[in-house]
Short mmCIF file of C-alpha atoms in Angstrom, two decimals:
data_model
loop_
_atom_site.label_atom_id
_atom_site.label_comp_id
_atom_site.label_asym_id
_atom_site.label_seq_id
_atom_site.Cartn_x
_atom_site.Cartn_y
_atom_site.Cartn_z
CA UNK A 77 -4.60 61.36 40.28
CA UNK A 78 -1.54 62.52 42.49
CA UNK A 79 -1.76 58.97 43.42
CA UNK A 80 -1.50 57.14 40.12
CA UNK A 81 1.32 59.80 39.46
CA UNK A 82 3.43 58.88 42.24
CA UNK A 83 3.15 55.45 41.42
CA UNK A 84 4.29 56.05 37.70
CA UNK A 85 7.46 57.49 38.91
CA UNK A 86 8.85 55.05 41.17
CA UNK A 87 7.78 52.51 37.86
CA UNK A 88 9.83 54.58 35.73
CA UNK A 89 12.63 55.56 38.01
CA UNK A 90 14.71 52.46 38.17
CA UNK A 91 12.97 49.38 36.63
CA UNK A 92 15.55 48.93 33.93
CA UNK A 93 18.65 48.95 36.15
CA UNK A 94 16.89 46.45 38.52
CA UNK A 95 16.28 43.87 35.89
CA UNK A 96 19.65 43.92 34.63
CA UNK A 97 20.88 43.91 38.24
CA UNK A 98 18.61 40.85 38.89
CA UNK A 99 20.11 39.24 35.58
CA UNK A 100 23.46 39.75 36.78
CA UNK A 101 22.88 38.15 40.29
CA UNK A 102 20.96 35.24 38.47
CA UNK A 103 24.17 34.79 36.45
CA UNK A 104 25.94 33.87 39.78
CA UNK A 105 23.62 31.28 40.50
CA UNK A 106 21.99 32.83 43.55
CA UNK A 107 19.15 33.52 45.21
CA UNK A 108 17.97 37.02 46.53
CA UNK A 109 18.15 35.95 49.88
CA UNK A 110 21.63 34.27 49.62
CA UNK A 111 23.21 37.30 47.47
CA UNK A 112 21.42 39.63 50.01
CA UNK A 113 23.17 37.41 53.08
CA UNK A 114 26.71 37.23 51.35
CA UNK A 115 26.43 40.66 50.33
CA UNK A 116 25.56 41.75 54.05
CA UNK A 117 22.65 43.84 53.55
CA UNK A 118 18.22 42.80 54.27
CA UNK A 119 16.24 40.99 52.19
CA UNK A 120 14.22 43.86 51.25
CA UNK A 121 16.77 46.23 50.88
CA UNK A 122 17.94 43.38 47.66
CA UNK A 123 14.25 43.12 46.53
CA UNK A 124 14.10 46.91 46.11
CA UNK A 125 17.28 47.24 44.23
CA UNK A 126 16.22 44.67 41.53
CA UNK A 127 12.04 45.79 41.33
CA UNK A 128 13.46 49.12 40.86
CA UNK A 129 11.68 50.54 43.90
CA UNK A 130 14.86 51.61 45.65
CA UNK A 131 16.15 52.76 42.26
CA UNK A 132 20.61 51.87 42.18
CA UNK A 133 21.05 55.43 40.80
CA UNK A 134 20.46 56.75 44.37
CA UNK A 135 22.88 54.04 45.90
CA UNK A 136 26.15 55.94 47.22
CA UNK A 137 28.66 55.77 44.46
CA UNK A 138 31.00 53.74 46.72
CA UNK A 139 28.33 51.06 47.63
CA UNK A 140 27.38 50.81 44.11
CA UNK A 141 31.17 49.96 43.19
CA UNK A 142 31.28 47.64 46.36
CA UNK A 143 28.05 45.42 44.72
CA UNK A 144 29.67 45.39 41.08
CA UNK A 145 33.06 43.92 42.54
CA UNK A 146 31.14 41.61 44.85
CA UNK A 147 28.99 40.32 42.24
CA UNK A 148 31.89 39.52 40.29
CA UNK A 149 33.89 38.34 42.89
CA UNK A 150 30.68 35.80 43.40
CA UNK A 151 30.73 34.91 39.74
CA UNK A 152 28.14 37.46 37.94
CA UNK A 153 28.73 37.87 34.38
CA UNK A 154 30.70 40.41 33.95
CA UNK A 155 29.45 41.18 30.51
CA UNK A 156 25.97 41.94 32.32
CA UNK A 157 27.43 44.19 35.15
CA UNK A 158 28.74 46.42 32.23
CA UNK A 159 25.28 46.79 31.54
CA UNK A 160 24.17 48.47 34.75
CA UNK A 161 25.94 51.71 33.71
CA UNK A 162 23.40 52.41 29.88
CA UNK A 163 20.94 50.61 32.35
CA UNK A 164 20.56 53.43 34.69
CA UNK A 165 21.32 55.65 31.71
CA UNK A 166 17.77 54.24 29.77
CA UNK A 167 16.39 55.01 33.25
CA UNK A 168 17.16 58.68 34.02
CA UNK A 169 16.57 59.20 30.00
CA UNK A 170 12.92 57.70 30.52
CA UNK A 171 12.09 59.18 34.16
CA UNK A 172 13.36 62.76 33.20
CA UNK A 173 10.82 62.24 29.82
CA UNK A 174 7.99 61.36 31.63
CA UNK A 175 8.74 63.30 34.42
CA UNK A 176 10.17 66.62 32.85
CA UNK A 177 9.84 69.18 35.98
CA UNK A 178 11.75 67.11 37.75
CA UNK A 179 15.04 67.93 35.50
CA UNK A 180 16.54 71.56 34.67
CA UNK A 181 17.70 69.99 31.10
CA UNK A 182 16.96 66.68 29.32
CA UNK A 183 19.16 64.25 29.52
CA UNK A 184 19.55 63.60 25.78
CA UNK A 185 21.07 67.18 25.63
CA UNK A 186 23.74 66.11 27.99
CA UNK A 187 25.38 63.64 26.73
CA UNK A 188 25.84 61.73 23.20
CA UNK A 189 24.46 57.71 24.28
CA UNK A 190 25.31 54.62 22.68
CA UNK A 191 23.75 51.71 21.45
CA UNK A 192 23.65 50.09 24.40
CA UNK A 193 21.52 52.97 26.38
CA UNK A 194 19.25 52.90 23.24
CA UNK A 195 18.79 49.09 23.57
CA UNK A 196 18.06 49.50 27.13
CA UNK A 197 15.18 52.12 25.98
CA UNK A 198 14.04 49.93 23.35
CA UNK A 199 13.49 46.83 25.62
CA UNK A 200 11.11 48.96 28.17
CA UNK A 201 9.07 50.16 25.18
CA UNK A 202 8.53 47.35 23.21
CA UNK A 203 10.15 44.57 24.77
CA UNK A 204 12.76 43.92 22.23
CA UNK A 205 15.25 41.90 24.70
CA UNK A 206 19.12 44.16 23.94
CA UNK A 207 21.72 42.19 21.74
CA UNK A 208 23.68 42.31 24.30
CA UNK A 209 21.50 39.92 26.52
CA UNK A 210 20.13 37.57 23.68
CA UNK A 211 22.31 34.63 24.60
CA UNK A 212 21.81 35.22 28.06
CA UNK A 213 19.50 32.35 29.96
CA UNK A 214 17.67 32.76 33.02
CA UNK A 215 17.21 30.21 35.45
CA UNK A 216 13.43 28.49 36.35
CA UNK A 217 11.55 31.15 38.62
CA UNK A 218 8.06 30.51 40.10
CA UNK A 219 5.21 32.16 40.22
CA UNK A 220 4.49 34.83 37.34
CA UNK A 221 8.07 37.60 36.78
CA UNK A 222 8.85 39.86 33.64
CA UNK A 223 10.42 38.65 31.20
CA UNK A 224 11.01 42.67 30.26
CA UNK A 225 10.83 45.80 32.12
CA UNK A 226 8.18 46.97 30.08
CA UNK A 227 6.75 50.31 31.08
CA UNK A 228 3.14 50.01 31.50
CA UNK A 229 1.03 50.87 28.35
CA UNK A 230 0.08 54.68 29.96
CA UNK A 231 3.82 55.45 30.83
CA UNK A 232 4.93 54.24 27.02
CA UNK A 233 2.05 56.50 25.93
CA UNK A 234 3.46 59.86 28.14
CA UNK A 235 6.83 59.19 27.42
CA UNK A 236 6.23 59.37 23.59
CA UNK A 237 3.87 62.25 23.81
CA UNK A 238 6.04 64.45 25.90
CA UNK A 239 9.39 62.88 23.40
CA UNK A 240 7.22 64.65 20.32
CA UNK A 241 6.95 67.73 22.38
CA UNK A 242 10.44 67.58 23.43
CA UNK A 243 12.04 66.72 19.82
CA UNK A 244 9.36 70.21 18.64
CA UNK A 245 10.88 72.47 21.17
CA UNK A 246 14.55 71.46 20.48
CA UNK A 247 14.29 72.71 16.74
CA UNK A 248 13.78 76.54 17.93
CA UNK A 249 17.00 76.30 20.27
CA UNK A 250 19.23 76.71 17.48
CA UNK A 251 22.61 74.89 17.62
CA UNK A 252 21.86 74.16 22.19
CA UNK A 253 19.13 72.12 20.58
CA UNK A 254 20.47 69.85 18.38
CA UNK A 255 21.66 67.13 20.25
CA UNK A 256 18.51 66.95 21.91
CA UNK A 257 16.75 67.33 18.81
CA UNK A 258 18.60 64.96 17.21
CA UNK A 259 18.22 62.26 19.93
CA UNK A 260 14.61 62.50 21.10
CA UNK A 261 13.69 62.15 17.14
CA UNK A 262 15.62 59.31 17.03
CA UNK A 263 13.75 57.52 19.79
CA UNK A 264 10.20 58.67 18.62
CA UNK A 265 10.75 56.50 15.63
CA UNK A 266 10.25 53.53 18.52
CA UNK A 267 6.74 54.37 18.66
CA UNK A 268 4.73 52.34 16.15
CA UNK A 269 1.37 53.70 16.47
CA UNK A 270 -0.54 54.98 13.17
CA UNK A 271 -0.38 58.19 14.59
CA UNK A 272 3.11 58.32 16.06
CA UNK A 273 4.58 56.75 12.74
CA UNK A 274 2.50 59.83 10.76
CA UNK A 275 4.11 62.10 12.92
CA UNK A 276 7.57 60.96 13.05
CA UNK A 277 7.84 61.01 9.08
CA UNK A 278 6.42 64.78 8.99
CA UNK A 279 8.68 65.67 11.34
CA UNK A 280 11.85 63.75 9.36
CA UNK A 281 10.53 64.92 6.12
CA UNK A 282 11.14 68.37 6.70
CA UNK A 283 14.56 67.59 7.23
CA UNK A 284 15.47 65.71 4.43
CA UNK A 285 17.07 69.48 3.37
CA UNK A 286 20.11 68.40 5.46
CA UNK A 287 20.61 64.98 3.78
CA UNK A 288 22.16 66.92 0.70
CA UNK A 289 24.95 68.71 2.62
CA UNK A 290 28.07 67.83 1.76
CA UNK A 291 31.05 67.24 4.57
CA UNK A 292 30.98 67.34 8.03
CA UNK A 293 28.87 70.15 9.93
CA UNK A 294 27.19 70.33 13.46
CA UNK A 295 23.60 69.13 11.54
CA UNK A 296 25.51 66.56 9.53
CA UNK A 297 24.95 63.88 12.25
CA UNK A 298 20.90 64.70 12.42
CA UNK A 299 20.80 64.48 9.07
CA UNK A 300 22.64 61.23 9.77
CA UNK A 301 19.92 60.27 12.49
CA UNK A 302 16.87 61.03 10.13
CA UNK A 303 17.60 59.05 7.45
CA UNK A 304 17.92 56.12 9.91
CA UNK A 305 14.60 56.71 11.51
CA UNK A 306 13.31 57.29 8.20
CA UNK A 307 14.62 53.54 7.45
CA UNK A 308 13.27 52.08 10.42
CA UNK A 309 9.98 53.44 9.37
CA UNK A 310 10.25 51.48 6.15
CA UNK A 311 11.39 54.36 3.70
CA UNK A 312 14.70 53.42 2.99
CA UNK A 313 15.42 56.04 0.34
CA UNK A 314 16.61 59.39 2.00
CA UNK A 315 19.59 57.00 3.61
CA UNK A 316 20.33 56.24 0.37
CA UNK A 317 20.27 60.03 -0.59
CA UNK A 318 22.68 60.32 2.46
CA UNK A 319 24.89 58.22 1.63
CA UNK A 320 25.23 59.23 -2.00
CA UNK A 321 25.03 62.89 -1.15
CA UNK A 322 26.46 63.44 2.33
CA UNK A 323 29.06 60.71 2.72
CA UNK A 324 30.38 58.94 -0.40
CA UNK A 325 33.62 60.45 -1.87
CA UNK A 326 33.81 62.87 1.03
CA UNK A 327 37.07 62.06 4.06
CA UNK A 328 35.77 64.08 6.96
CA UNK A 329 32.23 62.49 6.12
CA UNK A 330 33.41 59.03 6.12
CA UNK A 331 36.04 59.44 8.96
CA UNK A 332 32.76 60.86 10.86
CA UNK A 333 30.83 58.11 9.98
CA UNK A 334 33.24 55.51 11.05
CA UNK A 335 34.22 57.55 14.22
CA UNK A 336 30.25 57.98 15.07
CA UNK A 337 29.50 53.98 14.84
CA UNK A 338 32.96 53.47 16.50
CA UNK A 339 31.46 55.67 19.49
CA UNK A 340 27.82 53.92 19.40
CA UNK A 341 29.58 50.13 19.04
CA UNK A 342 31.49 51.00 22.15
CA UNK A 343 34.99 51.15 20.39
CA UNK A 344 35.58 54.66 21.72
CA UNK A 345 34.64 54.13 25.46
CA UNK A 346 34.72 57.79 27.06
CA UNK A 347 31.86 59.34 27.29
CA UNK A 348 30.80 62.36 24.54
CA UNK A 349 28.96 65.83 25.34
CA UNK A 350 28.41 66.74 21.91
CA UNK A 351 28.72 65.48 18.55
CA UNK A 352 32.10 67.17 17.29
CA UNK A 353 34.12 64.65 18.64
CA UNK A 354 33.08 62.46 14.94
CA UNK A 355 35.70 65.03 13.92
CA UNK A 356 38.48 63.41 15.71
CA UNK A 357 39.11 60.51 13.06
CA UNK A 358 40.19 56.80 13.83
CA UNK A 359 43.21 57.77 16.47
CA UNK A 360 40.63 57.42 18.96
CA UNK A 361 39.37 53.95 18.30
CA UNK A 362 40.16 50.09 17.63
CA UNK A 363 39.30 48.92 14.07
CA UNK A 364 38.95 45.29 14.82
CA UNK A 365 36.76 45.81 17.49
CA UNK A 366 34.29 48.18 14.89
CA UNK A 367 34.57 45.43 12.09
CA UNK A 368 32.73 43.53 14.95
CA UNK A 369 30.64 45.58 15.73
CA UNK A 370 29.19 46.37 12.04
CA UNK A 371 29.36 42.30 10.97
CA UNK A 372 27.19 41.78 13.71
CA UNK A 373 24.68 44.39 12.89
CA UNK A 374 24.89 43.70 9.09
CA UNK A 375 23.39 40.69 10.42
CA UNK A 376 21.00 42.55 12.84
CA UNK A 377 19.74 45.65 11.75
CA UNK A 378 18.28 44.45 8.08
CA UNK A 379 16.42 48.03 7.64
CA UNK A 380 19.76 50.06 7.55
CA UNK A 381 21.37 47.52 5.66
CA UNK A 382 22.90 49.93 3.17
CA UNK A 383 24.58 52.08 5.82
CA UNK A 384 26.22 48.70 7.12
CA UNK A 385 27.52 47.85 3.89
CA UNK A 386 28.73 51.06 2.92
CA UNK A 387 30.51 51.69 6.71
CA UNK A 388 32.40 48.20 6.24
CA UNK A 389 33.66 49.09 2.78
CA UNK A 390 34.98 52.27 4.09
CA UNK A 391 36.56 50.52 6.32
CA UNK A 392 37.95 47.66 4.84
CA UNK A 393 39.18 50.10 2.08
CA UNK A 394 41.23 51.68 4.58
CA UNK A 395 42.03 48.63 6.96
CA UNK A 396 42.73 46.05 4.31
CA UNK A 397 44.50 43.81 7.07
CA UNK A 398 41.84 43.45 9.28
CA UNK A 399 40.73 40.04 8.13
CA UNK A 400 43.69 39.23 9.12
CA UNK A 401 43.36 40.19 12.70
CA UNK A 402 40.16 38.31 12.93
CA UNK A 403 40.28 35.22 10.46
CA UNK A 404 37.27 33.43 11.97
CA UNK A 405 35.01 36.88 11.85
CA UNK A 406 36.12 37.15 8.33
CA UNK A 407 35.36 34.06 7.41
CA UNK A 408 31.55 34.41 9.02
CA UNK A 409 31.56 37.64 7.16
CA UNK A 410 32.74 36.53 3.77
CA UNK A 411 29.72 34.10 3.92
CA UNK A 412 26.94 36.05 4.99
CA UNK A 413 28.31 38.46 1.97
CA UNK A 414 27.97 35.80 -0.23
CA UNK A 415 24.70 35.02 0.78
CA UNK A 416 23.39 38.60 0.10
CA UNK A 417 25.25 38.83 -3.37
CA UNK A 418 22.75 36.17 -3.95
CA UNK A 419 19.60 37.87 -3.49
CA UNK A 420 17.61 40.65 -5.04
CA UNK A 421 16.47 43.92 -3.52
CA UNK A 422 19.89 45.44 -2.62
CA UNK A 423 20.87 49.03 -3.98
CA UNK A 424 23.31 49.15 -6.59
CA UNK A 425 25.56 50.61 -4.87
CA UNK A 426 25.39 48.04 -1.88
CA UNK A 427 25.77 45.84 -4.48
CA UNK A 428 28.68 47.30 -6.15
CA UNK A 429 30.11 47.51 -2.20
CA UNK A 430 29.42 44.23 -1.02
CA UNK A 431 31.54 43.06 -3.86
CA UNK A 432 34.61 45.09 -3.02
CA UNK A 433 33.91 43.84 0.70
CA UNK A 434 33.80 40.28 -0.47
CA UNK A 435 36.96 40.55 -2.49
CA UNK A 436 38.72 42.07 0.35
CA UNK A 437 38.05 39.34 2.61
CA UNK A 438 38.57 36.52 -0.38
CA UNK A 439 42.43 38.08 -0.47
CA UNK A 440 43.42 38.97 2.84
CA UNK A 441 42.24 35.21 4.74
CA UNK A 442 44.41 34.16 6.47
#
């Protein structure tokens, strides 16, 4: 037993970092043995980094920064070194689950993580290859290599079990909780099991209390979180609630909103300890680079579609010269938008939205 548990940690310690680091020096057109010789360092010293078994988090900081400028300097993708960082992020946030007496405090209480550490999570769980790496192709290997650094089915069972246990204890920590609280619900709703999915919407449904507050408070941003879960589950009705109830017609709501997906689309690029920083309005981040954020994921993420909709009307309605900035986005956009107009099954309001998005665009193209 102490066995099999010593093997599950060095699977789960840095096996996400070391696929995107083998990614990144298969970008460059290299082997492992002539990155490891350019590089200067053994064979198996490069074989370790990129299994995972000598995990990059416990690389020096200054050798770590060494191998991200020599990559690039050798032609990596840069794109894909930015990765390593949520990489190793996904890592700790999975190790310290799995592992918890091996942490004082959970990582998810530490810091607010982005969409890009919540990819990374998503691809060792179920495989789902990040956004971020679709386009990416891998050169011919031989024998049999993951395509994903799936965890192994026992590891993706502990790691939810001990995420419900985690997200239970959180609620009776009062307001030191609710980050964590927040953020481990938000990644239970990966688990698709009967009995994880039963779970997850007893333990959203008795939150849906929060969904009616009005303006911005320290829960507003859970309530936020659960109706999204909720969505991915398939129950697409308390975000609607949200948005009617908790968002529309209210500034600091909105401005939170916007500022929260600005954070998570990686237009504000420090790092957050907390969630009050959705307080800080758009000062703190680039609207052209969130309009491309949401078109992309209005084209993505069909299960929240009416947050999408709703977050690029608030936008637009405040940014009316944004198509401007980026004629050939708008242009993509104004025809997707058109193609949804055209279908049943959107809310009214989406509806209602979509066409004051679409006559935006029509009358600021450039």
């Amino acid at each position: 037993m102490a066995a099999k548990g010593a093997a599950r940690g060095r699977a789960a310690t840095g096996t996400i970092a070391g696929f995107v680091f083998r990614i990144a020096r298969e970008s460059a057109h290299s082997t492992q043995a002539g990155m490891a010789e350019a590089i200067g360092v053994d064979l198996a010293t490069w074989q370790g980094w990129e299994t995972g078994r000598r995990p990059l988090a416990n690389v020096k900081a200054g050798t770590l920064l060494n191998l991200r400028r020599r990559l690039l300097a050798m032609g990596a993708d840069p794109r894909i070194l930015h990765l390593l960082d949520p990489a190793m992020d996904a890592d700790r946030i999975i190790s310290a689950t799995i592992h918890p007496e091996n942490t004082a405090q959970h990582p998810l209480a530490d810091w607010v993580h982005t969409r890009d550490t919540a990819d990374m999570i998503a691809w060792a769980l179920n495989g789902t290859v990040p956004p971020s790496l679709a386009r990416h192709s891998t050169p011919g290997r031989r024998g049999p290599v993951a395509k994903a650094p799936l965890l192994p089915t026992l590891d993706r069972g502990v790691f939810f079990s001990q995420l419900r246990e985690t997200a239970e204890l959180a609620v009776h920590m009062g307001e030191d909780g609710l980050l964590l609280h927040r953020q481990a619900l938000y990644l239970c709703s990966y688990d698709r099991t009967p009995e994880a999915t039963s779970w997850m919407g007893h333990a959203l449904h008795t939150r849906r209390d929060l969904i009616t507050v009005r303006g911005w408070t320290p829960h507003w941003s859970t309530a936020r979180s659960t109706a999204v879960a909720l969505a991915r589950l398939g129950d697409p009705q308390p975000l609607l609630d949200f948005i009617d109830r908790a968002m529309a017609d209210d500034d600091a709501a909105e401005t939170a909103n916007l500022t929260y997906w600005a954070y998570w689309l990686g237009s504000i690029r420090e790092p957050q300890a907390n969630d009050g920083f959705m307080r800080q309005g758009p000062n703190n981040w680039e609207p052209v680079r969130l309009l491309r954020g949401l078109a992309a994921g209005l084209h993505q993420a069909p299960a929240y579609v009416d947050l999408y909709v709703h977050s690029l009307w608030a936008l637009l309605t405040n940014h009316h010269w944004l198509p401007l900035a980026e004629p050939e986005l708008a242009d993509s956009l104004y025809a997707h938008i058109s193609g949804l107009l055209d279908r049943n099954g959107i809310s009214p309001r989406s509806r209602r939205e979509l066409s004051a998005v679409h006559y935006v665009l029509r009358e600021n193209r450039a």
